[in-house]
Amino acid sequence: ETAAIDMQNYRHDYPILIYFYSYLLSGIYINAFHNQWSKDYASLEYVHTYIQWLFPLQEPGVNYEAKPLTKEEIKVLKTAKKNLLKSYKLMLGFYGIELCNEETGEVRRAPNWRERYYNLNNHTHNSLRITRILKCQGNLGFPHYQAPLVRFFLEETLVHGLLPNIKDSVLNYFLFAVLDKKQRRRLIKYAYFNYDRKDEFVWCPKKIQTIWSRLSQESRF
């Protein structure tokens, strides 16, 4: 219920302050950050203050030094999309994923996915970071990147049985960060048909599940 309220508030564009997407990150220019931290997985894992700068939201985070902006200034931040894309690629690499199409947002496993998946599965605070990334994409001009990333995580967790420790976050948070209602509904349907205990599926009304099940059975004949 807490997750549902949080994600509903986000989708309805609640008027809370966001953090400034500065060109400085604790004294480091963002270009230098991208270059120096790209493969520094230990720092990306154990330092917790950079994520709010890279992916600002309309809600508070743990970095109290990040400067607040008014909601209207989101429009100005959209000019920083190039840096936001670099930050996204950097974090995807940290998770063992790579962006294979900048136009559509399609992602796939990176060559080092096994070791990075191990880290992601055993340091589940990264689920909060991924939720932040998805929300930021919706706010700052990359909403079309949301569904491909969520679809990827649904497949990895529900179909391939990987990353079991973040499966709940995928269903409770990642899924409902997607702003496009049609895409979100398709993702929920995909999750339903790949969920192993359908009687326990709680992420859409039972009447919708009944309709989907009936249509699926009819299509077999």
PDB file of C-alpha atoms in Angstrom:
ATOM      1  CA  GLU A   1       0.000   0.000   0.000  1.00  0.00           C
ATOM      2  CA  THR A   2       2.846   2.388   0.797  1.00  0.00           C
ATOM      3  CA  ALA A   3       4.431   1.679  -2.585  1.00  0.00           C
ATOM      4  CA  ALA A   4       1.108   2.231  -4.358  1.00  0.00           C
ATOM      5  CA  ILE A   5       0.595   5.607  -2.669  1.00  0.00           C
ATOM      6  CA  ASP A   6       4.154   6.727  -3.421  1.00  0.00           C
ATOM      7  CA  MET A   7       3.991   5.832  -7.098  1.00  0.00           C
ATOM      8  CA  GLN A   8       0.508   7.281  -7.520  1.00  0.00           C
ATOM      9  CA  ASN A   9       1.715  10.567  -6.037  1.00  0.00           C
ATOM     10  CA  TYR A  10       4.631  10.589  -8.463  1.00  0.00           C
ATOM     11  CA  ARG A  11       2.423   9.901 -11.495  1.00  0.00           C
ATOM     12  CA  HIS A  12       0.047  12.681 -10.512  1.00  0.00           C
ATOM     13  CA  ASP A  13       2.882  15.237 -10.444  1.00  0.00           C
ATOM     14  CA  TYR A  14       2.723  16.293  -6.834  1.00  0.00           C
ATOM     15  CA  PRO A  15       4.093  19.823  -6.133  1.00  0.00           C
ATOM     16  CA  ILE A  16       7.171  19.172  -4.011  1.00  0.00           C
ATOM     17  CA  LEU A  17      10.682  20.614  -4.494  1.00  0.00           C
ATOM     18  CA  ILE A  18      13.253  18.881  -6.684  1.00  0.00           C
ATOM     19  CA  TYR A  19      17.022  18.839  -6.352  1.00  0.00           C
ATOM     20  CA  PHE A  20      19.183  20.958  -8.600  1.00  0.00           C
ATOM     21  CA  TYR A  21      20.887  19.207 -11.476  1.00  0.00           C
ATOM     22  CA  SER A  22      24.111  21.151 -11.054  1.00  0.00           C
ATOM     23  CA  TYR A  23      27.177  21.032 -13.236  1.00  0.00           C
ATOM     24  CA  LEU A  24      29.084  20.454 -10.011  1.00  0.00           C
ATOM     25  CA  LEU A  25      28.910  17.273  -7.949  1.00  0.00           C
ATOM     26  CA  SER A  26      30.526  17.971  -4.592  1.00  0.00           C
ATOM     27  CA  GLY A  27      33.124  20.111  -6.354  1.00  0.00           C
ATOM     28  CA  ILE A  28      33.589  17.792  -9.356  1.00  0.00           C
ATOM     29  CA  TYR A  29      32.449  18.872 -12.812  1.00  0.00           C
ATOM     30  CA  ILE A  30      29.885  16.427 -14.152  1.00  0.00           C
ATOM     31  CA  ASN A  31      32.012  15.556 -17.194  1.00  0.00           C
ATOM     32  CA  ALA A  32      34.872  14.633 -14.889  1.00  0.00           C
ATOM     33  CA  PHE A  33      32.470  12.607 -12.771  1.00  0.00           C
ATOM     34  CA  HIS A  34      31.317  10.643 -15.808  1.00  0.00           C
ATOM     35  CA  ASN A  35      34.907   9.958 -16.852  1.00  0.00           C
ATOM     36  CA  GLN A  36      36.320   9.112 -13.421  1.00  0.00           C
ATOM     37  CA  TRP A  37      33.422   7.120 -12.004  1.00  0.00           C
ATOM     38  CA  SER A  38      32.347   5.212 -15.108  1.00  0.00           C
ATOM     39  CA  LYS A  39      33.945   1.927 -14.029  1.00  0.00           C
ATOM     40  CA  ASP A  40      34.570   2.758 -10.388  1.00  0.00           C
ATOM     41  CA  TYR A  41      32.003   0.295  -9.146  1.00  0.00           C
ATOM     42  CA  ALA A  42      33.155   0.387  -5.534  1.00  0.00           C
ATOM     43  CA  SER A  43      32.549   4.135  -5.300  1.00  0.00           C
ATOM     44  CA  LEU A  44      29.233   3.867  -7.133  1.00  0.00           C
ATOM     45  CA  GLU A  45      28.146   1.236  -4.630  1.00  0.00           C
ATOM     46  CA  TYR A  46      29.286   2.731  -1.365  1.00  0.00           C
ATOM     47  CA  VAL A  47      29.000   6.488  -1.933  1.00  0.00           C
ATOM     48  CA  HIS A  48      25.393   7.541  -1.458  1.00  0.00           C
ATOM     49  CA  THR A  49      25.296  11.271  -2.203  1.00  0.00           C
ATOM     50  CA  TYR A  50      25.856  11.409  -5.958  1.00  0.00           C
ATOM     51  CA  ILE A  51      22.618   9.802  -7.104  1.00  0.00           C
ATOM     52  CA  GLN A  52      20.459  12.800  -6.111  1.00  0.00           C
ATOM     53  CA  TRP A  53      22.615  15.090  -8.219  1.00  0.00           C
ATOM     54  CA  LEU A  54      22.598  12.851 -11.255  1.00  0.00           C
ATOM     55  CA  PHE A  55      18.867  12.115 -11.123  1.00  0.00           C
ATOM     56  CA  PRO A  56      16.924  14.967  -9.455  1.00  0.00           C
ATOM     57  CA  LEU A  57      13.304  14.489  -8.381  1.00  0.00           C
ATOM     58  CA  GLN A  58      10.373  16.500  -7.096  1.00  0.00           C
ATOM     59  CA  GLU A  59      10.926  14.997  -3.666  1.00  0.00           C
ATOM     60  CA  PRO A  60      13.643  15.059  -0.997  1.00  0.00           C
ATOM     61  CA  GLY A  61      16.536  12.613  -0.840  1.00  0.00           C
ATOM     62  CA  VAL A  62      19.402  11.904   1.548  1.00  0.00           C
ATOM     63  CA  ASN A  63      21.783  14.552   0.168  1.00  0.00           C
ATOM     64  CA  TYR A  64      20.871  17.611   2.263  1.00  0.00           C
ATOM     65  CA  GLU A  65      23.387  19.759   0.366  1.00  0.00           C
ATOM     66  CA  ALA A  66      21.500  19.486  -2.934  1.00  0.00           C
ATOM     67  CA  LYS A  67      19.876  22.846  -3.671  1.00  0.00           C
ATOM     68  CA  PRO A  68      16.096  22.964  -4.223  1.00  0.00           C
ATOM     69  CA  LEU A  69      14.494  24.477  -7.306  1.00  0.00           C
ATOM     70  CA  THR A  70      10.948  25.507  -8.020  1.00  0.00           C
ATOM     71  CA  LYS A  71       8.861  23.155 -10.116  1.00  0.00           C
ATOM     72  CA  GLU A  72       8.872  25.557 -13.076  1.00  0.00           C
ATOM     73  CA  GLU A  73      12.628  25.207 -13.388  1.00  0.00           C
ATOM     74  CA  ILE A  74      12.239  21.617 -14.557  1.00  0.00           C
ATOM     75  CA  LYS A  75      11.934  23.095 -18.053  1.00  0.00           C
ATOM     76  CA  VAL A  76      15.413  24.565 -17.734  1.00  0.00           C
ATOM     77  CA  LEU A  77      16.801  21.253 -16.574  1.00  0.00           C
ATOM     78  CA  LYS A  78      15.615  19.556 -19.739  1.00  0.00           C
ATOM     79  CA  THR A  79      18.478  21.306 -21.537  1.00  0.00           C
ATOM     80  CA  ALA A  80      20.809  19.016 -19.580  1.00  0.00           C
ATOM     81  CA  LYS A  81      19.434  15.890 -21.305  1.00  0.00           C
ATOM     82  CA  LYS A  82      22.838  15.072 -22.783  1.00  0.00           C
ATOM     83  CA  ASN A  83      24.390  14.777 -19.346  1.00  0.00           C
ATOM     84  CA  LEU A  84      21.375  12.900 -18.031  1.00  0.00           C
ATOM     85  CA  LEU A  85      21.808  10.334 -20.802  1.00  0.00           C
ATOM     86  CA  LYS A  86      25.493   9.912 -19.880  1.00  0.00           C
ATOM     87  CA  SER A  87      24.519   9.426 -16.249  1.00  0.00           C
ATOM     88  CA  TYR A  88      21.938   6.813 -17.252  1.00  0.00           C
ATOM     89  CA  LYS A  89      24.480   4.850 -19.280  1.00  0.00           C
ATOM     90  CA  LEU A  90      26.939   5.042 -16.399  1.00  0.00           C
ATOM     91  CA  MET A  91      24.444   3.571 -13.939  1.00  0.00           C
ATOM     92  CA  LEU A  92      23.250   0.928 -16.389  1.00  0.00           C
ATOM     93  CA  GLY A  93      26.857  -0.246 -16.697  1.00  0.00           C
ATOM     94  CA  PHE A  94      27.070  -0.424 -12.918  1.00  0.00           C
ATOM     95  CA  TYR A  95      24.040  -2.750 -12.954  1.00  0.00           C
ATOM     96  CA  GLY A  96      25.327  -4.960 -15.772  1.00  0.00           C
ATOM     97  CA  ILE A  97      23.039  -3.489 -18.426  1.00  0.00           C
ATOM     98  CA  GLU A  98      23.694  -1.495 -21.578  1.00  0.00           C
ATOM     99  CA  LEU A  99      21.592   0.881 -23.652  1.00  0.00           C
ATOM    100  CA  CYS A 100      21.485  -0.558 -27.168  1.00  0.00           C
ATOM    101  CA  ASN A 101      19.150   2.006 -28.787  1.00  0.00           C
ATOM    102  CA  GLU A 102      19.207   5.667 -27.740  1.00  0.00           C
ATOM    103  CA  GLU A 103      16.035   6.383 -29.719  1.00  0.00           C
ATOM    104  CA  THR A 104      13.793   3.693 -28.238  1.00  0.00           C
ATOM    105  CA  GLY A 105      15.511   3.131 -24.880  1.00  0.00           C
ATOM    106  CA  GLU A 106      15.918  -0.603 -25.512  1.00  0.00           C
ATOM    107  CA  VAL A 107      18.371  -2.233 -23.089  1.00  0.00           C
ATOM    108  CA  ARG A 108      20.082  -5.604 -22.820  1.00  0.00           C
ATOM    109  CA  ARG A 109      22.535  -7.451 -20.615  1.00  0.00           C
ATOM    110  CA  ALA A 110      26.099  -6.141 -20.694  1.00  0.00           C
ATOM    111  CA  PRO A 111      29.030  -8.549 -21.086  1.00  0.00           C
ATOM    112  CA  ASN A 112      29.785  -8.276 -17.343  1.00  0.00           C
ATOM    113  CA  TRP A 113      26.188  -8.886 -16.284  1.00  0.00           C
ATOM    114  CA  ARG A 114      26.872 -11.886 -14.046  1.00  0.00           C
ATOM    115  CA  GLU A 115      29.154 -10.070 -11.587  1.00  0.00           C
ATOM    116  CA  ARG A 116      27.059  -6.913 -11.665  1.00  0.00           C
ATOM    117  CA  TYR A 117      23.823  -8.843 -11.117  1.00  0.00           C
ATOM    118  CA  TYR A 118      25.419 -10.442  -8.067  1.00  0.00           C
ATOM    119  CA  ASN A 119      26.074  -6.984  -6.644  1.00  0.00           C
ATOM    120  CA  LEU A 120      22.601  -5.713  -7.515  1.00  0.00           C
ATOM    121  CA  ASN A 121      20.910  -8.732  -5.984  1.00  0.00           C
ATOM    122  CA  ASN A 122      22.922  -8.447  -2.765  1.00  0.00           C
ATOM    123  CA  HIS A 123      22.774  -4.670  -2.312  1.00  0.00           C
ATOM    124  CA  THR A 124      19.082  -4.017  -2.642  1.00  0.00           C
ATOM    125  CA  HIS A 125      19.343  -0.300  -1.809  1.00  0.00           C
ATOM    126  CA  ASN A 126      20.076  -0.058  -5.522  1.00  0.00           C
ATOM    127  CA  SER A 127      16.376  -0.673  -6.082  1.00  0.00           C
ATOM    128  CA  LEU A 128      15.771   2.772  -4.591  1.00  0.00           C
ATOM    129  CA  ARG A 129      18.308   4.221  -6.993  1.00  0.00           C
ATOM    130  CA  ILE A 130      16.645   2.565  -9.996  1.00  0.00           C
ATOM    131  CA  THR A 131      13.256   3.870  -8.870  1.00  0.00           C
ATOM    132  CA  ARG A 132      14.783   7.360  -8.708  1.00  0.00           C
ATOM    133  CA  ILE A 133      16.243   6.959 -12.196  1.00  0.00           C
ATOM    134  CA  LEU A 134      12.858   5.930 -13.593  1.00  0.00           C
ATOM    135  CA  LYS A 135      11.096   8.853 -11.911  1.00  0.00           C
ATOM    136  CA  CYS A 136      13.727  11.282 -13.157  1.00  0.00           C
ATOM    137  CA  GLN A 137      13.319   9.995 -16.703  1.00  0.00           C
ATOM    138  CA  GLY A 138       9.649  10.828 -16.471  1.00  0.00           C
ATOM    139  CA  ASN A 139      10.350  14.349 -15.200  1.00  0.00           C
ATOM    140  CA  LEU A 140      13.242  15.361 -17.425  1.00  0.00           C
ATOM    141  CA  GLY A 141      12.406  14.315 -20.950  1.00  0.00           C
ATOM    142  CA  PHE A 142      13.033  10.569 -21.176  1.00  0.00           C
ATOM    143  CA  PRO A 143       9.628   8.990 -20.360  1.00  0.00           C
ATOM    144  CA  HIS A 144      10.004   6.685 -23.387  1.00  0.00           C
ATOM    145  CA  TYR A 145      12.997   5.092 -21.639  1.00  0.00           C
ATOM    146  CA  GLN A 146      10.894   3.921 -18.703  1.00  0.00           C
ATOM    147  CA  ALA A 147       8.943   1.035 -20.224  1.00  0.00           C
ATOM    148  CA  PRO A 148      11.921  -0.678 -21.927  1.00  0.00           C
ATOM    149  CA  LEU A 149      13.886  -0.742 -18.670  1.00  0.00           C
ATOM    150  CA  VAL A 150      10.937  -2.022 -16.647  1.00  0.00           C
ATOM    151  CA  ARG A 151      10.130  -4.648 -19.305  1.00  0.00           C
ATOM    152  CA  PHE A 152      13.737  -5.779 -19.089  1.00  0.00           C
ATOM    153  CA  PHE A 153      13.593  -6.182 -15.308  1.00  0.00           C
ATOM    154  CA  LEU A 154      10.252  -7.995 -15.494  1.00  0.00           C
ATOM    155  CA  GLU A 155      11.736 -10.483 -17.921  1.00  0.00           C
ATOM    156  CA  GLU A 156      14.893 -10.977 -15.874  1.00  0.00           C
ATOM    157  CA  THR A 157      12.998 -11.531 -12.609  1.00  0.00           C
ATOM    158  CA  LEU A 158       9.769 -13.269 -13.662  1.00  0.00           C
ATOM    159  CA  VAL A 159      10.834 -15.195 -16.758  1.00  0.00           C
ATOM    160  CA  HIS A 160      14.513 -15.983 -16.149  1.00  0.00           C
ATOM    161  CA  GLY A 161      14.319 -16.133 -12.352  1.00  0.00           C
ATOM    162  CA  LEU A 162      17.282 -13.787 -11.883  1.00  0.00           C
ATOM    163  CA  LEU A 163      17.641 -10.985  -9.308  1.00  0.00           C
ATOM    164  CA  PRO A 164      15.110 -12.505  -6.868  1.00  0.00           C
ATOM    165  CA  ASN A 165      15.871  -9.957  -4.157  1.00  0.00           C
ATOM    166  CA  ILE A 166      14.670  -7.038  -6.263  1.00  0.00           C
ATOM    167  CA  LYS A 167      11.562  -8.691  -7.735  1.00  0.00           C
ATOM    168  CA  ASP A 168       9.258  -6.999  -5.219  1.00  0.00           C
ATOM    169  CA  SER A 169      10.719  -3.599  -6.097  1.00  0.00           C
ATOM    170  CA  VAL A 170      10.214  -4.294  -9.804  1.00  0.00           C
ATOM    171  CA  LEU A 171       6.539  -5.016  -9.224  1.00  0.00           C
ATOM    172  CA  ASN A 172       5.799  -2.461  -6.504  1.00  0.00           C
ATOM    173  CA  TYR A 173       7.851   0.494  -7.730  1.00  0.00           C
ATOM    174  CA  PHE A 174       9.523   0.155 -11.139  1.00  0.00           C
ATOM    175  CA  LEU A 175       6.316  -0.931 -12.854  1.00  0.00           C
ATOM    176  CA  PHE A 176       4.252   1.970 -11.551  1.00  0.00           C
ATOM    177  CA  ALA A 177       6.876   4.592 -12.318  1.00  0.00           C
ATOM    178  CA  VAL A 178       5.940   4.306 -16.006  1.00  0.00           C
ATOM    179  CA  LEU A 179       3.935   7.412 -16.856  1.00  0.00           C
ATOM    180  CA  ASP A 180       2.377   6.219 -20.105  1.00  0.00           C
ATOM    181  CA  LYS A 181      -0.851   4.502 -19.043  1.00  0.00           C
ATOM    182  CA  LYS A 182      -1.060   2.187 -22.077  1.00  0.00           C
ATOM    183  CA  GLN A 183       2.525   1.080 -21.673  1.00  0.00           C
ATOM    184  CA  ARG A 184       2.015   0.576 -17.944  1.00  0.00           C
ATOM    185  CA  ARG A 185      -1.057  -1.566 -18.586  1.00  0.00           C
ATOM    186  CA  ARG A 186       0.847  -3.702 -21.111  1.00  0.00           C
ATOM    187  CA  LEU A 187       3.631  -4.187 -18.582  1.00  0.00           C
ATOM    188  CA  ILE A 188       1.165  -5.195 -15.868  1.00  0.00           C
ATOM    189  CA  LYS A 189      -0.399  -7.695 -18.280  1.00  0.00           C
ATOM    190  CA  TYR A 190       3.038  -9.085 -19.111  1.00  0.00           C
ATOM    191  CA  ALA A 191       3.801  -9.389 -15.398  1.00  0.00           C
ATOM    192  CA  TYR A 192       0.501 -11.155 -14.762  1.00  0.00           C
ATOM    193  CA  PHE A 193       1.028 -13.801 -17.439  1.00  0.00           C
ATOM    194  CA  ASN A 194       4.572 -14.459 -16.231  1.00  0.00           C
ATOM    195  CA  TYR A 195       3.806 -14.483 -12.506  1.00  0.00           C
ATOM    196  CA  ASP A 196       4.039 -18.029 -11.155  1.00  0.00           C
ATOM    197  CA  ARG A 197       1.256 -17.709  -8.554  1.00  0.00           C
ATOM    198  CA  LYS A 198      -1.510 -15.852 -10.365  1.00  0.00           C
ATOM    199  CA  ASP A 199      -3.946 -16.255  -7.462  1.00  0.00           C
ATOM    200  CA  GLU A 200      -1.591 -14.016  -5.437  1.00  0.00           C
ATOM    201  CA  PHE A 201      -1.154 -11.345  -8.116  1.00  0.00           C
ATOM    202  CA  VAL A 202      -2.189  -8.030  -6.524  1.00  0.00           C
ATOM    203  CA  TRP A 203      -0.937  -5.444  -9.010  1.00  0.00           C
ATOM    204  CA  CYS A 204      -4.231  -5.006 -10.863  1.00  0.00           C
ATOM    205  CA  PRO A 205      -7.919  -5.670 -10.072  1.00  0.00           C
ATOM    206  CA  LYS A 206      -9.130  -9.273 -10.124  1.00  0.00           C
ATOM    207  CA  LYS A 207     -11.792  -8.401 -12.703  1.00  0.00           C
ATOM    208  CA  ILE A 208      -9.060  -7.330 -15.131  1.00  0.00           C
ATOM    209  CA  GLN A 209      -7.163 -10.545 -14.490  1.00  0.00           C
ATOM    210  CA  THR A 210     -10.342 -12.521 -15.209  1.00  0.00           C
ATOM    211  CA  ILE A 211     -10.780 -10.750 -18.540  1.00  0.00           C
ATOM    212  CA  TRP A 212      -7.176 -11.387 -19.520  1.00  0.00           C
ATOM    213  CA  SER A 213      -7.407 -15.050 -18.553  1.00  0.00           C
ATOM    214  CA  ARG A 214     -10.624 -15.519 -20.523  1.00  0.00           C
ATOM    215  CA  LEU A 215      -9.241 -13.849 -23.633  1.00  0.00           C
ATOM    216  CA  SER A 216      -6.076 -15.925 -23.362  1.00  0.00           C
ATOM    217  CA  GLN A 217      -8.064 -19.146 -23.181  1.00  0.00           C
ATOM    218  CA  GLU A 218     -10.276 -18.126 -26.111  1.00  0.00           C
ATOM    219  CA  SER A 219      -7.254 -17.363 -28.259  1.00  0.00           C
ATOM    220  CA  ARG A 220      -6.113 -20.977 -27.912  1.00  0.00           C
ATOM    221  CA  PHE A 221      -9.124 -22.259 -29.813  1.00  0.00           C
TER     222      PHE A 221
END
